[in-house]
Amino acid sequence: MKYSGWPDTGELVVGKIDEIEDFGVFVDLEEYKDKRGLIHISEVASGWIKNVRDHVREGQIVVCKVLDVDEGHEQIDLSLKDVNDHQRSEKIQQWKNEQKADNWMDLALEEDIDDEDYTAIANELINAQGSLYDGFKQAAIHGHEALESTDLTDEEIDSLVDTARENVSVPYVNVTGYVDLENPSPSGVDGIREALTAAEGNGEVPDEVDLEVSYVGAPEYRIKVQAPNYKTAESQLEESAQRAITAIDDHDGDGEYHRERRTDDE
């Protein structure tokens, strides 16, 4: 997705060098539709420049600072020398992330969606989370909650969340679920304890997963899972609940798994 407007003065932009002249360098802006900027020779590098081509090459991806924008003359003045290594690295990573998010949009939406609808959905993600990439990242971590402030339909949110959870890698995700355990049989509390031990994994939970089971209020117990990705977290959560239910069934008790808390007080 490329922006249809103009960059702001002082903004860092990603561009591809299209043409090199003795007086400077023309750059196609990768993030803006049909926008081209000029890096004057004095803004290519610090100090005296004998040959511009000693510093840049055609087809090179560069990060530039916007010095001035003249919409009337459709002119954008850029600087290459005013961007330090840290800014360059950070901006390139941000740009790459947005390219990934563009691909995820294609996966999430119908192939025949028109540009107007595509842009409208993308703008909802951007307005909600600041960027396309952050929109998908938050959707992967928090699911529907991350997009509930948008005007997207339930179907669109479902598709975006599913795609995010299939493709986005995040440092870790947290998921929570609940299991109700009741045991009217003679084993009573001992049967409940055995079910809780089973829920905790009996030492078989993967090393990269943190799983915690805690009491909420009779007969409800909370299961918290922290894992490197959503799929793993969700799988471990469901397996934990199922282990508890199986264990309590063995004592002729009752177990039920649910995602939302039911008791009012802890």
PDB file of C-alpha atoms in Angstrom:
ATOM      1  CA  MET A   1       0.000   0.000   0.000  1.00  0.00           C
ATOM      2  CA  LYS A   2       1.338   3.410  -0.961  1.00  0.00           C
ATOM      3  CA  TYR A   3       0.131   6.696   0.506  1.00  0.00           C
ATOM      4  CA  SER A   4      -1.722   8.928  -1.930  1.00  0.00           C
ATOM      5  CA  GLY A   5      -0.741  12.206  -0.286  1.00  0.00           C
ATOM      6  CA  TRP A   6       2.534  14.025   0.245  1.00  0.00           C
ATOM      7  CA  PRO A   7       5.268  13.450   2.844  1.00  0.00           C
ATOM      8  CA  ASP A   8       5.781  15.995   5.601  1.00  0.00           C
ATOM      9  CA  THR A   9       8.844  18.179   5.951  1.00  0.00           C
ATOM     10  CA  GLY A  10      11.285  16.463   8.316  1.00  0.00           C
ATOM     11  CA  GLU A  11       9.858  13.021   7.625  1.00  0.00           C
ATOM     12  CA  LEU A  12      12.122  10.074   6.829  1.00  0.00           C
ATOM     13  CA  VAL A  13      11.181   8.327   3.605  1.00  0.00           C
ATOM     14  CA  VAL A  14      12.359   5.236   1.731  1.00  0.00           C
ATOM     15  CA  GLY A  15      13.186   5.672  -1.927  1.00  0.00           C
ATOM     16  CA  LYS A  16      14.812   3.955  -4.884  1.00  0.00           C
ATOM     17  CA  ILE A  17      17.391   5.899  -6.871  1.00  0.00           C
ATOM     18  CA  ASP A  18      16.035   6.237 -10.367  1.00  0.00           C
ATOM     19  CA  GLU A  19      18.352   8.684 -12.101  1.00  0.00           C
ATOM     20  CA  ILE A  20      21.757  10.191 -11.333  1.00  0.00           C
ATOM     21  CA  GLU A  21      22.819  13.550 -12.739  1.00  0.00           C
ATOM     22  CA  ASP A  22      25.854  15.763 -12.089  1.00  0.00           C
ATOM     23  CA  PHE A  23      23.707  18.142 -10.024  1.00  0.00           C
ATOM     24  CA  GLY A  24      21.946  15.501  -7.943  1.00  0.00           C
ATOM     25  CA  VAL A  25      19.901  12.333  -7.698  1.00  0.00           C
ATOM     26  CA  PHE A  26      16.251  11.620  -8.532  1.00  0.00           C
ATOM     27  CA  VAL A  27      14.510   9.235  -6.161  1.00  0.00           C
ATOM     28  CA  ASP A  28      11.203   7.385  -6.535  1.00  0.00           C
ATOM     29  CA  LEU A  29       9.489   7.326  -3.155  1.00  0.00           C
ATOM     30  CA  GLU A  30       8.558   3.749  -2.255  1.00  0.00           C
ATOM     31  CA  GLU A  31       5.888   4.703   0.278  1.00  0.00           C
ATOM     32  CA  TYR A  32       4.064   7.365  -1.748  1.00  0.00           C
ATOM     33  CA  LYS A  33       2.115   6.815  -4.941  1.00  0.00           C
ATOM     34  CA  ASP A  34       3.582   8.546  -8.005  1.00  0.00           C
ATOM     35  CA  LYS A  35       5.915  10.738  -5.946  1.00  0.00           C
ATOM     36  CA  ARG A  36       9.505  11.547  -6.876  1.00  0.00           C
ATOM     37  CA  GLY A  37      12.090  13.589  -5.019  1.00  0.00           C
ATOM     38  CA  LEU A  38      15.457  15.205  -5.697  1.00  0.00           C
ATOM     39  CA  ILE A  39      18.617  14.945  -3.628  1.00  0.00           C
ATOM     40  CA  HIS A  40      20.785  17.909  -4.591  1.00  0.00           C
ATOM     41  CA  ILE A  41      24.478  17.080  -4.857  1.00  0.00           C
ATOM     42  CA  SER A  42      25.111  19.108  -1.700  1.00  0.00           C
ATOM     43  CA  GLU A  43      22.746  16.793   0.219  1.00  0.00           C
ATOM     44  CA  VAL A  44      24.195  13.499  -1.011  1.00  0.00           C
ATOM     45  CA  ALA A  45      27.116  13.402   1.423  1.00  0.00           C
ATOM     46  CA  SER A  46      29.105  15.691   3.691  1.00  0.00           C
ATOM     47  CA  GLY A  47      32.123  17.443   2.235  1.00  0.00           C
ATOM     48  CA  TRP A  48      33.131  18.046  -1.366  1.00  0.00           C
ATOM     49  CA  ILE A  49      31.791  15.580  -3.914  1.00  0.00           C
ATOM     50  CA  LYS A  50      33.730  15.009  -7.130  1.00  0.00           C
ATOM     51  CA  ASN A  51      31.449  12.372  -8.599  1.00  0.00           C
ATOM     52  CA  VAL A  52      27.938  11.636  -7.351  1.00  0.00           C
ATOM     53  CA  ARG A  53      28.249   8.041  -8.545  1.00  0.00           C
ATOM     54  CA  ASP A  54      30.999   7.455  -6.006  1.00  0.00           C
ATOM     55  CA  HIS A  55      28.300   7.699  -3.327  1.00  0.00           C
ATOM     56  CA  VAL A  56      25.123   6.249  -4.853  1.00  0.00           C
ATOM     57  CA  ARG A  57      24.025   3.937  -7.633  1.00  0.00           C
ATOM     58  CA  GLU A  58      20.893   3.540  -9.697  1.00  0.00           C
ATOM     59  CA  GLY A  59      18.400   1.093  -8.199  1.00  0.00           C
ATOM     60  CA  GLN A  60      19.791   1.584  -4.677  1.00  0.00           C
ATOM     61  CA  ILE A  61      17.282   1.741  -1.820  1.00  0.00           C
ATOM     62  CA  VAL A  62      17.991   4.776   0.361  1.00  0.00           C
ATOM     63  CA  VAL A  63      16.488   6.524   3.371  1.00  0.00           C
ATOM     64  CA  CYS A  64      16.171  10.286   2.974  1.00  0.00           C
ATOM     65  CA  LYS A  65      15.005  13.198   5.079  1.00  0.00           C
ATOM     66  CA  VAL A  66      12.375  15.456   3.514  1.00  0.00           C
ATOM     67  CA  LEU A  67      13.732  19.001   3.434  1.00  0.00           C
ATOM     68  CA  ASP A  68      10.899  20.745   1.632  1.00  0.00           C
ATOM     69  CA  VAL A  69       7.645  19.932  -0.189  1.00  0.00           C
ATOM     70  CA  ASP A  70       6.220  22.166  -2.889  1.00  0.00           C
ATOM     71  CA  GLU A  71       2.921  20.598  -3.922  1.00  0.00           C
ATOM     72  CA  GLY A  72       2.211  23.331  -6.472  1.00  0.00           C
ATOM     73  CA  HIS A  73       5.359  22.525  -8.424  1.00  0.00           C
ATOM     74  CA  GLU A  74       5.209  18.837  -7.424  1.00  0.00           C
ATOM     75  CA  GLN A  75       8.709  19.063  -6.005  1.00  0.00           C
ATOM     76  CA  ILE A  76      10.147  17.225  -3.032  1.00  0.00           C
ATOM     77  CA  ASP A  77      13.629  18.139  -1.832  1.00  0.00           C
ATOM     78  CA  LEU A  78      15.484  15.375  -0.017  1.00  0.00           C
ATOM     79  CA  SER A  79      18.676  14.901   1.951  1.00  0.00           C
ATOM     80  CA  LEU A  80      20.722  11.734   2.207  1.00  0.00           C
ATOM     81  CA  LYS A  81      23.477  13.094   4.422  1.00  0.00           C
ATOM     82  CA  ASP A  82      21.079  14.176   7.194  1.00  0.00           C
ATOM     83  CA  VAL A  83      20.113  10.574   7.986  1.00  0.00           C
ATOM     84  CA  ASN A  84      22.316   8.720  10.482  1.00  0.00           C
ATOM     85  CA  ASP A  85      22.917   4.965  10.591  1.00  0.00           C
ATOM     86  CA  HIS A  86      20.434   4.356  13.407  1.00  0.00           C
ATOM     87  CA  GLN A  87      17.663   6.265  11.639  1.00  0.00           C
ATOM     88  CA  ARG A  88      18.400   4.459   8.395  1.00  0.00           C
ATOM     89  CA  SER A  89      18.294   1.016   9.976  1.00  0.00           C
ATOM     90  CA  GLU A  90      15.118   1.750  11.913  1.00  0.00           C
ATOM     91  CA  LYS A  91      13.314   3.211   8.907  1.00  0.00           C
ATOM     92  CA  ILE A  92      14.294   0.331   6.611  1.00  0.00           C
ATOM     93  CA  GLN A  93      12.993  -2.173   9.168  1.00  0.00           C
ATOM     94  CA  GLN A  94       9.742  -0.242   9.457  1.00  0.00           C
ATOM     95  CA  TRP A  95       9.391  -0.203   5.678  1.00  0.00           C
ATOM     96  CA  LYS A  96      10.062  -3.948   5.441  1.00  0.00           C
ATOM     97  CA  ASN A  97       7.459  -4.563   8.127  1.00  0.00           C
ATOM     98  CA  GLU A  98       4.903  -2.588   6.152  1.00  0.00           C
ATOM     99  CA  GLN A  99       5.710  -4.632   3.047  1.00  0.00           C
ATOM    100  CA  LYS A 100       5.005  -7.787   5.057  1.00  0.00           C
ATOM    101  CA  ALA A 101       1.738  -6.274   6.220  1.00  0.00           C
ATOM    102  CA  ASP A 102       0.815  -5.520   2.590  1.00  0.00           C
ATOM    103  CA  ASN A 103       1.270  -9.193   1.792  1.00  0.00           C
ATOM    104  CA  TRP A 104      -0.845 -10.167   4.792  1.00  0.00           C
ATOM    105  CA  MET A 105      -3.587  -7.859   3.566  1.00  0.00           C
ATOM    106  CA  ASP A 106      -3.589  -9.727   0.264  1.00  0.00           C
ATOM    107  CA  LEU A 107      -3.888 -13.010   2.147  1.00  0.00           C
ATOM    108  CA  ALA A 108      -6.679 -11.758   4.390  1.00  0.00           C
ATOM    109  CA  LEU A 109      -8.857 -10.121   1.758  1.00  0.00           C
ATOM    110  CA  GLU A 110     -10.590 -11.478  -1.309  1.00  0.00           C
ATOM    111  CA  GLU A 111      -8.502 -11.454  -4.471  1.00  0.00           C
ATOM    112  CA  ASP A 112     -11.082  -9.404  -6.369  1.00  0.00           C
ATOM    113  CA  ILE A 113     -11.434  -6.660  -3.739  1.00  0.00           C
ATOM    114  CA  ASP A 114     -11.284  -3.215  -5.340  1.00  0.00           C
ATOM    115  CA  ASP A 115      -8.705  -0.576  -4.416  1.00  0.00           C
ATOM    116  CA  GLU A 116     -11.223   1.600  -2.592  1.00  0.00           C
ATOM    117  CA  ASP A 117     -12.338  -1.157  -0.239  1.00  0.00           C
ATOM    118  CA  TYR A 118      -8.744  -2.298   0.249  1.00  0.00           C
ATOM    119  CA  THR A 119      -7.686   1.228   1.226  1.00  0.00           C
ATOM    120  CA  ALA A 120     -10.655   1.644   3.562  1.00  0.00           C
ATOM    121  CA  ILE A 121      -9.790  -1.545   5.458  1.00  0.00           C
ATOM    122  CA  ALA A 122      -6.098  -0.632   5.578  1.00  0.00           C
ATOM    123  CA  ASN A 123      -6.936   2.804   6.959  1.00  0.00           C
ATOM    124  CA  GLU A 124      -9.024   1.241   9.721  1.00  0.00           C
ATOM    125  CA  LEU A 125      -5.980  -0.795  10.805  1.00  0.00           C
ATOM    126  CA  ILE A 126      -3.709   2.241  10.608  1.00  0.00           C
ATOM    127  CA  ASN A 127      -6.115   4.457  12.570  1.00  0.00           C
ATOM    128  CA  ALA A 128      -6.560   1.801  15.238  1.00  0.00           C
ATOM    129  CA  GLN A 129      -2.919   0.819  15.773  1.00  0.00           C
ATOM    130  CA  GLY A 130      -0.723   3.377  13.975  1.00  0.00           C
ATOM    131  CA  SER A 131       0.392   1.242  11.042  1.00  0.00           C
ATOM    132  CA  LEU A 132      -0.617  -1.793   9.023  1.00  0.00           C
ATOM    133  CA  TYR A 133       2.092  -3.900  10.613  1.00  0.00           C
ATOM    134  CA  ASP A 134       1.153  -2.915  14.172  1.00  0.00           C
ATOM    135  CA  GLY A 135      -2.468  -3.587  13.338  1.00  0.00           C
ATOM    136  CA  PHE A 136      -1.663  -7.171  12.377  1.00  0.00           C
ATOM    137  CA  LYS A 137       0.738  -7.579  15.300  1.00  0.00           C
ATOM    138  CA  GLN A 138      -1.851  -6.470  17.846  1.00  0.00           C
ATOM    139  CA  ALA A 139      -4.483  -8.639  16.153  1.00  0.00           C
ATOM    140  CA  ALA A 140      -2.169 -11.639  16.526  1.00  0.00           C
ATOM    141  CA  ILE A 141      -1.705 -10.940  20.228  1.00  0.00           C
ATOM    142  CA  HIS A 142      -5.120  -9.651  21.307  1.00  0.00           C
ATOM    143  CA  GLY A 143      -7.466 -10.977  18.628  1.00  0.00           C
ATOM    144  CA  HIS A 144     -10.769  -9.149  18.066  1.00  0.00           C
ATOM    145  CA  GLU A 145     -10.084  -6.816  20.978  1.00  0.00           C
ATOM    146  CA  ALA A 146      -7.326  -5.094  18.994  1.00  0.00           C
ATOM    147  CA  LEU A 147      -9.765  -4.113  16.233  1.00  0.00           C
ATOM    148  CA  GLU A 148     -13.004  -3.613  18.135  1.00  0.00           C
ATOM    149  CA  SER A 149     -12.713   0.187  17.893  1.00  0.00           C
ATOM    150  CA  THR A 150     -12.773   0.039  14.082  1.00  0.00           C
ATOM    151  CA  ASP A 151     -15.714   0.126  11.699  1.00  0.00           C
ATOM    152  CA  LEU A 152     -14.712  -3.199  10.173  1.00  0.00           C
ATOM    153  CA  THR A 153     -17.308  -5.940   9.875  1.00  0.00           C
ATOM    154  CA  ASP A 154     -17.082  -9.085  12.004  1.00  0.00           C
ATOM    155  CA  GLU A 155     -16.213 -11.041   8.871  1.00  0.00           C
ATOM    156  CA  GLU A 156     -13.360  -8.658   8.005  1.00  0.00           C
ATOM    157  CA  ILE A 157     -12.021  -8.774  11.560  1.00  0.00           C
ATOM    158  CA  ASP A 158     -12.204 -12.578  11.583  1.00  0.00           C
ATOM    159  CA  SER A 159     -10.187 -12.723   8.385  1.00  0.00           C
ATOM    160  CA  LEU A 160      -7.581 -10.209   9.585  1.00  0.00           C
ATOM    161  CA  VAL A 161      -7.164 -11.912  12.962  1.00  0.00           C
ATOM    162  CA  ASP A 162      -6.871 -15.369  11.419  1.00  0.00           C
ATOM    163  CA  THR A 163      -4.262 -14.125   8.943  1.00  0.00           C
ATOM    164  CA  ALA A 164      -2.335 -12.336  11.699  1.00  0.00           C
ATOM    165  CA  ARG A 165      -2.224 -15.426  13.855  1.00  0.00           C
ATOM    166  CA  GLU A 166      -1.070 -17.516  10.925  1.00  0.00           C
ATOM    167  CA  ASN A 167       1.752 -15.185   9.895  1.00  0.00           C
ATOM    168  CA  VAL A 168       2.866 -12.720  12.573  1.00  0.00           C
ATOM    169  CA  SER A 169       5.769 -13.623  14.832  1.00  0.00           C
ATOM    170  CA  VAL A 170       5.776 -11.760  18.147  1.00  0.00           C
ATOM    171  CA  PRO A 171       8.119 -12.080  21.146  1.00  0.00           C
ATOM    172  CA  TYR A 172       5.406 -13.854  23.141  1.00  0.00           C
ATOM    173  CA  VAL A 173       1.661 -13.922  23.560  1.00  0.00           C
ATOM    174  CA  ASN A 174      -0.537 -14.411  26.594  1.00  0.00           C
ATOM    175  CA  VAL A 175      -3.850 -16.261  26.517  1.00  0.00           C
ATOM    176  CA  THR A 176      -6.242 -17.035  29.338  1.00  0.00           C
ATOM    177  CA  GLY A 177      -9.007 -19.568  29.742  1.00  0.00           C
ATOM    178  CA  TYR A 178     -11.016 -21.102  32.551  1.00  0.00           C
ATOM    179  CA  VAL A 179     -12.042 -24.571  33.606  1.00  0.00           C
ATOM    180  CA  ASP A 180     -14.852 -25.440  36.023  1.00  0.00           C
ATOM    181  CA  LEU A 181     -14.131 -28.513  38.160  1.00  0.00           C
ATOM    182  CA  GLU A 182     -16.661 -30.205  40.424  1.00  0.00           C
ATOM    183  CA  ASN A 183     -16.213 -33.517  42.174  1.00  0.00           C
ATOM    184  CA  PRO A 184     -19.127 -34.816  44.257  1.00  0.00           C
ATOM    185  CA  SER A 185     -17.547 -38.286  44.394  1.00  0.00           C
ATOM    186  CA  PRO A 186     -15.830 -39.682  47.543  1.00  0.00           C
ATOM    187  CA  SER A 187     -12.424 -38.533  46.250  1.00  0.00           C
ATOM    188  CA  GLY A 188     -13.622 -34.947  46.661  1.00  0.00           C
ATOM    189  CA  VAL A 189     -10.798 -32.408  47.067  1.00  0.00           C
ATOM    190  CA  ASP A 190      -8.146 -34.989  46.233  1.00  0.00           C
ATOM    191  CA  GLY A 191      -9.746 -35.531  42.839  1.00  0.00           C
ATOM    192  CA  ILE A 192      -9.762 -31.758  42.238  1.00  0.00           C
ATOM    193  CA  ARG A 193      -6.075 -31.540  43.164  1.00  0.00           C
ATOM    194  CA  GLU A 194      -5.254 -34.349  40.778  1.00  0.00           C
ATOM    195  CA  ALA A 195      -7.114 -32.542  37.983  1.00  0.00           C
ATOM    196  CA  LEU A 196      -5.220 -29.310  38.703  1.00  0.00           C
ATOM    197  CA  THR A 197      -1.901 -31.123  38.635  1.00  0.00           C
ATOM    198  CA  ALA A 198      -2.883 -32.586  35.278  1.00  0.00           C
ATOM    199  CA  ALA A 199      -3.795 -29.102  34.034  1.00  0.00           C
ATOM    200  CA  GLU A 200      -0.328 -27.866  34.980  1.00  0.00           C
ATOM    201  CA  GLY A 201       1.132 -30.471  32.654  1.00  0.00           C
ATOM    202  CA  ASN A 202       2.739 -33.011  34.981  1.00  0.00           C
ATOM    203  CA  GLY A 203       6.120 -31.594  33.945  1.00  0.00           C
ATOM    204  CA  GLU A 204       5.476 -32.116  30.228  1.00  0.00           C
ATOM    205  CA  VAL A 205       4.834 -28.482  29.200  1.00  0.00           C
ATOM    206  CA  PRO A 206       7.385 -27.306  26.566  1.00  0.00           C
ATOM    207  CA  ASP A 207      10.304 -25.261  27.904  1.00  0.00           C
ATOM    208  CA  GLU A 208       9.325 -22.175  25.905  1.00  0.00           C
ATOM    209  CA  VAL A 209       5.842 -22.158  27.465  1.00  0.00           C
ATOM    210  CA  ASP A 210       4.857 -20.755  30.867  1.00  0.00           C
ATOM    211  CA  LEU A 211       1.613 -22.217  32.182  1.00  0.00           C
ATOM    212  CA  GLU A 212      -0.056 -21.252  35.437  1.00  0.00           C
ATOM    213  CA  VAL A 213      -3.265 -22.556  37.010  1.00  0.00           C
ATOM    214  CA  SER A 214      -4.900 -20.560  39.803  1.00  0.00           C
ATOM    215  CA  TYR A 215      -8.110 -20.581  41.829  1.00  0.00           C
ATOM    216  CA  VAL A 216     -10.703 -17.949  40.916  1.00  0.00           C
ATOM    217  CA  GLY A 217     -13.822 -18.935  42.817  1.00  0.00           C
ATOM    218  CA  ALA A 218     -15.575 -22.275  43.215  1.00  0.00           C
ATOM    219  CA  PRO A 219     -15.792 -24.137  40.904  1.00  0.00           C
ATOM    220  CA  GLU A 220     -13.706 -21.971  38.525  1.00  0.00           C
ATOM    221  CA  TYR A 221      -9.950 -22.107  37.908  1.00  0.00           C
ATOM    222  CA  ARG A 222      -7.935 -19.820  35.656  1.00  0.00           C
ATOM    223  CA  ILE A 223      -5.332 -21.125  33.186  1.00  0.00           C
ATOM    224  CA  LYS A 224      -2.759 -18.597  31.978  1.00  0.00           C
ATOM    225  CA  VAL A 225      -0.376 -19.445  29.147  1.00  0.00           C
ATOM    226  CA  GLN A 226       2.560 -17.449  27.817  1.00  0.00           C
ATOM    227  CA  ALA A 227       4.143 -18.745  24.603  1.00  0.00           C
ATOM    228  CA  PRO A 228       6.239 -17.549  21.649  1.00  0.00           C
ATOM    229  CA  ASN A 229       3.251 -17.483  19.295  1.00  0.00           C
ATOM    230  CA  TYR A 230      -0.517 -17.589  19.340  1.00  0.00           C
ATOM    231  CA  LYS A 231      -0.903 -21.073  17.896  1.00  0.00           C
ATOM    232  CA  THR A 232       1.292 -22.615  20.566  1.00  0.00           C
ATOM    233  CA  ALA A 233      -0.370 -20.624  23.349  1.00  0.00           C
ATOM    234  CA  GLU A 234      -3.876 -21.544  22.242  1.00  0.00           C
ATOM    235  CA  SER A 235      -2.950 -25.185  21.805  1.00  0.00           C
ATOM    236  CA  GLN A 236      -1.344 -25.400  25.242  1.00  0.00           C
ATOM    237  CA  LEU A 237      -4.328 -23.678  26.833  1.00  0.00           C
ATOM    238  CA  GLU A 238      -6.802 -26.130  25.330  1.00  0.00           C
ATOM    239  CA  GLU A 239      -4.607 -29.131  26.147  1.00  0.00           C
ATOM    240  CA  SER A 240      -4.281 -27.967  29.764  1.00  0.00           C
ATOM    241  CA  ALA A 241      -8.039 -27.663  30.146  1.00  0.00           C
ATOM    242  CA  GLN A 242      -8.610 -31.041  28.505  1.00  0.00           C
ATOM    243  CA  ARG A 243      -6.118 -32.733  30.836  1.00  0.00           C
ATOM    244  CA  ALA A 244      -8.013 -31.348  33.826  1.00  0.00           C
ATOM    245  CA  ILE A 245     -11.385 -32.444  32.440  1.00  0.00           C
ATOM    246  CA  THR A 246     -10.108 -35.943  31.666  1.00  0.00           C
ATOM    247  CA  ALA A 247      -8.659 -36.267  35.173  1.00  0.00           C
ATOM    248  CA  ILE A 248     -11.865 -35.138  36.890  1.00  0.00           C
ATOM    249  CA  ASP A 249     -13.925 -37.442  34.667  1.00  0.00           C
ATOM    250  CA  ASP A 250     -11.862 -40.336  35.987  1.00  0.00           C
ATOM    251  CA  HIS A 251     -13.227 -39.458  39.437  1.00  0.00           C
ATOM    252  CA  ASP A 252     -16.802 -39.258  38.116  1.00  0.00           C
ATOM    253  CA  GLY A 253     -16.652 -35.485  38.508  1.00  0.00           C
ATOM    254  CA  ASP A 254     -17.591 -32.761  36.033  1.00  0.00           C
ATOM    255  CA  GLY A 255     -15.330 -30.425  34.080  1.00  0.00           C
ATOM    256  CA  GLU A 256     -16.063 -27.641  31.602  1.00  0.00           C
ATOM    257  CA  TYR A 257     -13.698 -25.384  29.664  1.00  0.00           C
ATOM    258  CA  HIS A 258     -14.632 -21.791  28.748  1.00  0.00           C
ATOM    259  CA  ARG A 259     -12.749 -18.679  27.646  1.00  0.00           C
ATOM    260  CA  GLU A 260     -14.557 -16.008  29.645  1.00  0.00           C
ATOM    261  CA  ARG A 261     -14.563 -15.674  33.416  1.00  0.00           C
ATOM    262  CA  ARG A 262     -17.882 -16.494  35.092  1.00  0.00           C
ATOM    263  CA  THR A 263     -17.335 -15.814  38.808  1.00  0.00           C
ATOM    264  CA  ASP A 264     -17.635 -12.222  40.042  1.00  0.00           C
ATOM    265  CA  ASP A 265     -15.053 -12.290  42.834  1.00  0.00           C
ATOM    266  CA  GLU A 266     -11.679 -13.872  43.171  1.00  0.00           C
TER     267      GLU A 266
END
